[in-house]
Amino acid sequence: MDKHVDGRDKPGHDDSNREKTMPEITVSMAEGRTDEQKAGMMRDITQALVKNLGVDADAVVIQINEAPLRHKMKGGKTFVERAAAAKK
């Protein structure tokens, strides 16, 4: 039986390519969080990738894509509509 069945023996799955395999994370969310909240989240995500993937923090790229509340919908109502309904 072949002991390498999960692809870890393929290029990019060893320590020699670790610096070349930059993890890039995109977070999509509704607007409204502070810059401090977003920076804290990005730091935590970076540390999770360092811990779990074994990459250097300098290799991690994180981008936040924010949508206005009127451009994001859940349950058939925009987030603006949901907020208005919650106030009633």
Short mmCIF file of C-alpha atoms in Angstrom, two decimals:
data_model
loop_
_atom_site.label_atom_id
_atom_site.label_comp_id
_atom_site.label_asym_id
_atom_site.label_seq_id
_atom_site.Cartn_x
_atom_site.Cartn_y
_atom_site.Cartn_z
CA MET A 1 0.00 0.00 0.00
CA ASP A 2 1.28 3.46 -0.94
CA LYS A 3 1.93 5.44 2.24
CA HIS A 4 1.67 8.82 0.41
CA VAL A 5 -1.99 8.98 -0.51
CA ASP A 6 -2.83 12.50 0.63
CA GLY A 7 -0.55 14.53 -1.62
CA ARG A 8 1.99 15.54 1.01
CA ASP A 9 4.73 14.06 -1.17
CA LYS A 10 3.91 16.53 -3.98
CA PRO A 11 5.78 19.83 -4.55
CA GLY A 12 4.58 22.63 -2.26
CA HIS A 13 3.88 20.33 0.68
CA ASP A 14 7.31 20.38 2.25
CA ASP A 15 9.33 22.93 4.18
CA SER A 16 11.39 23.94 1.13
CA ASN A 17 8.48 25.84 -0.43
CA ARG A 18 7.02 27.27 2.77
CA GLU A 19 8.02 30.87 2.00
CA LYS A 20 6.73 30.61 -1.58
CA THR A 21 3.27 29.38 -0.64
CA MET A 22 1.73 32.55 0.69
CA PRO A 23 -1.70 32.05 2.25
CA GLU A 24 -4.06 34.81 1.17
CA ILE A 25 -7.31 35.28 3.08
CA THR A 26 -10.28 37.39 1.96
CA VAL A 27 -12.91 38.32 4.55
CA SER A 28 -16.28 39.54 3.27
CA MET A 29 -18.46 41.34 5.78
CA ALA A 30 -20.97 44.11 6.28
CA GLU A 31 -19.48 47.51 6.97
CA GLY A 32 -19.63 49.04 10.41
CA ARG A 33 -16.71 47.67 12.42
CA THR A 34 -13.99 49.98 13.64
CA ASP A 35 -10.46 49.98 12.23
CA GLU A 36 -9.29 48.62 15.60
CA GLN A 37 -11.73 45.70 15.42
CA LYS A 38 -10.66 44.87 11.87
CA ALA A 39 -6.95 45.08 12.72
CA GLY A 40 -7.46 42.80 15.73
CA MET A 41 -9.32 40.26 13.61
CA MET A 42 -6.57 40.31 10.98
CA ARG A 43 -3.88 39.82 13.66
CA ASP A 44 -5.79 36.86 15.09
CA ILE A 45 -6.22 35.29 11.64
CA THR A 46 -2.51 35.79 10.94
CA GLN A 47 -1.56 34.06 14.17
CA ALA A 48 -3.95 31.17 13.43
CA LEU A 49 -2.24 30.62 10.06
CA VAL A 50 1.22 30.83 11.63
CA LYS A 51 0.20 28.27 14.26
CA ASN A 52 -1.75 25.86 12.07
CA LEU A 53 0.00 26.13 8.70
CA GLY A 54 3.51 26.79 9.92
CA VAL A 55 4.00 29.84 7.69
CA ASP A 56 5.83 33.03 8.61
CA ALA A 57 3.58 35.95 9.55
CA ASP A 58 5.26 38.01 6.82
CA ALA A 59 3.90 35.57 4.21
CA VAL A 60 0.24 36.05 5.24
CA VAL A 61 -1.91 38.47 3.25
CA ILE A 62 -5.40 39.40 4.48
CA GLN A 63 -7.91 41.57 2.66
CA ILE A 64 -11.27 42.78 3.95
CA ASN A 65 -14.09 43.40 1.49
CA GLU A 66 -16.85 45.43 3.10
CA ALA A 67 -20.36 45.84 1.75
CA PRO A 68 -22.75 48.65 2.67
CA LEU A 69 -25.60 47.34 4.81
CA ARG A 70 -28.04 48.09 2.00
CA HIS A 71 -26.01 45.82 -0.33
CA LYS A 72 -26.01 42.78 1.97
CA MET A 73 -29.04 40.57 2.54
CA LYS A 74 -29.99 37.78 4.90
CA GLY A 75 -33.32 35.97 4.96
CA GLY A 76 -34.69 38.03 2.07
CA LYS A 77 -34.16 41.39 3.81
CA THR A 78 -31.27 43.81 3.54
CA PHE A 79 -29.34 44.48 6.71
CA VAL A 80 -30.89 47.98 6.72
CA GLU A 81 -34.38 46.45 6.60
CA ARG A 82 -33.48 43.95 9.32
CA ALA A 83 -32.16 46.74 11.58
CA ALA A 84 -35.34 48.79 11.04
CA ALA A 85 -37.54 45.77 11.84
CA ALA A 86 -35.56 45.06 15.02
CA LYS A 87 -36.25 48.62 16.29
CA LYS A 88 -40.00 48.15 16.07
#
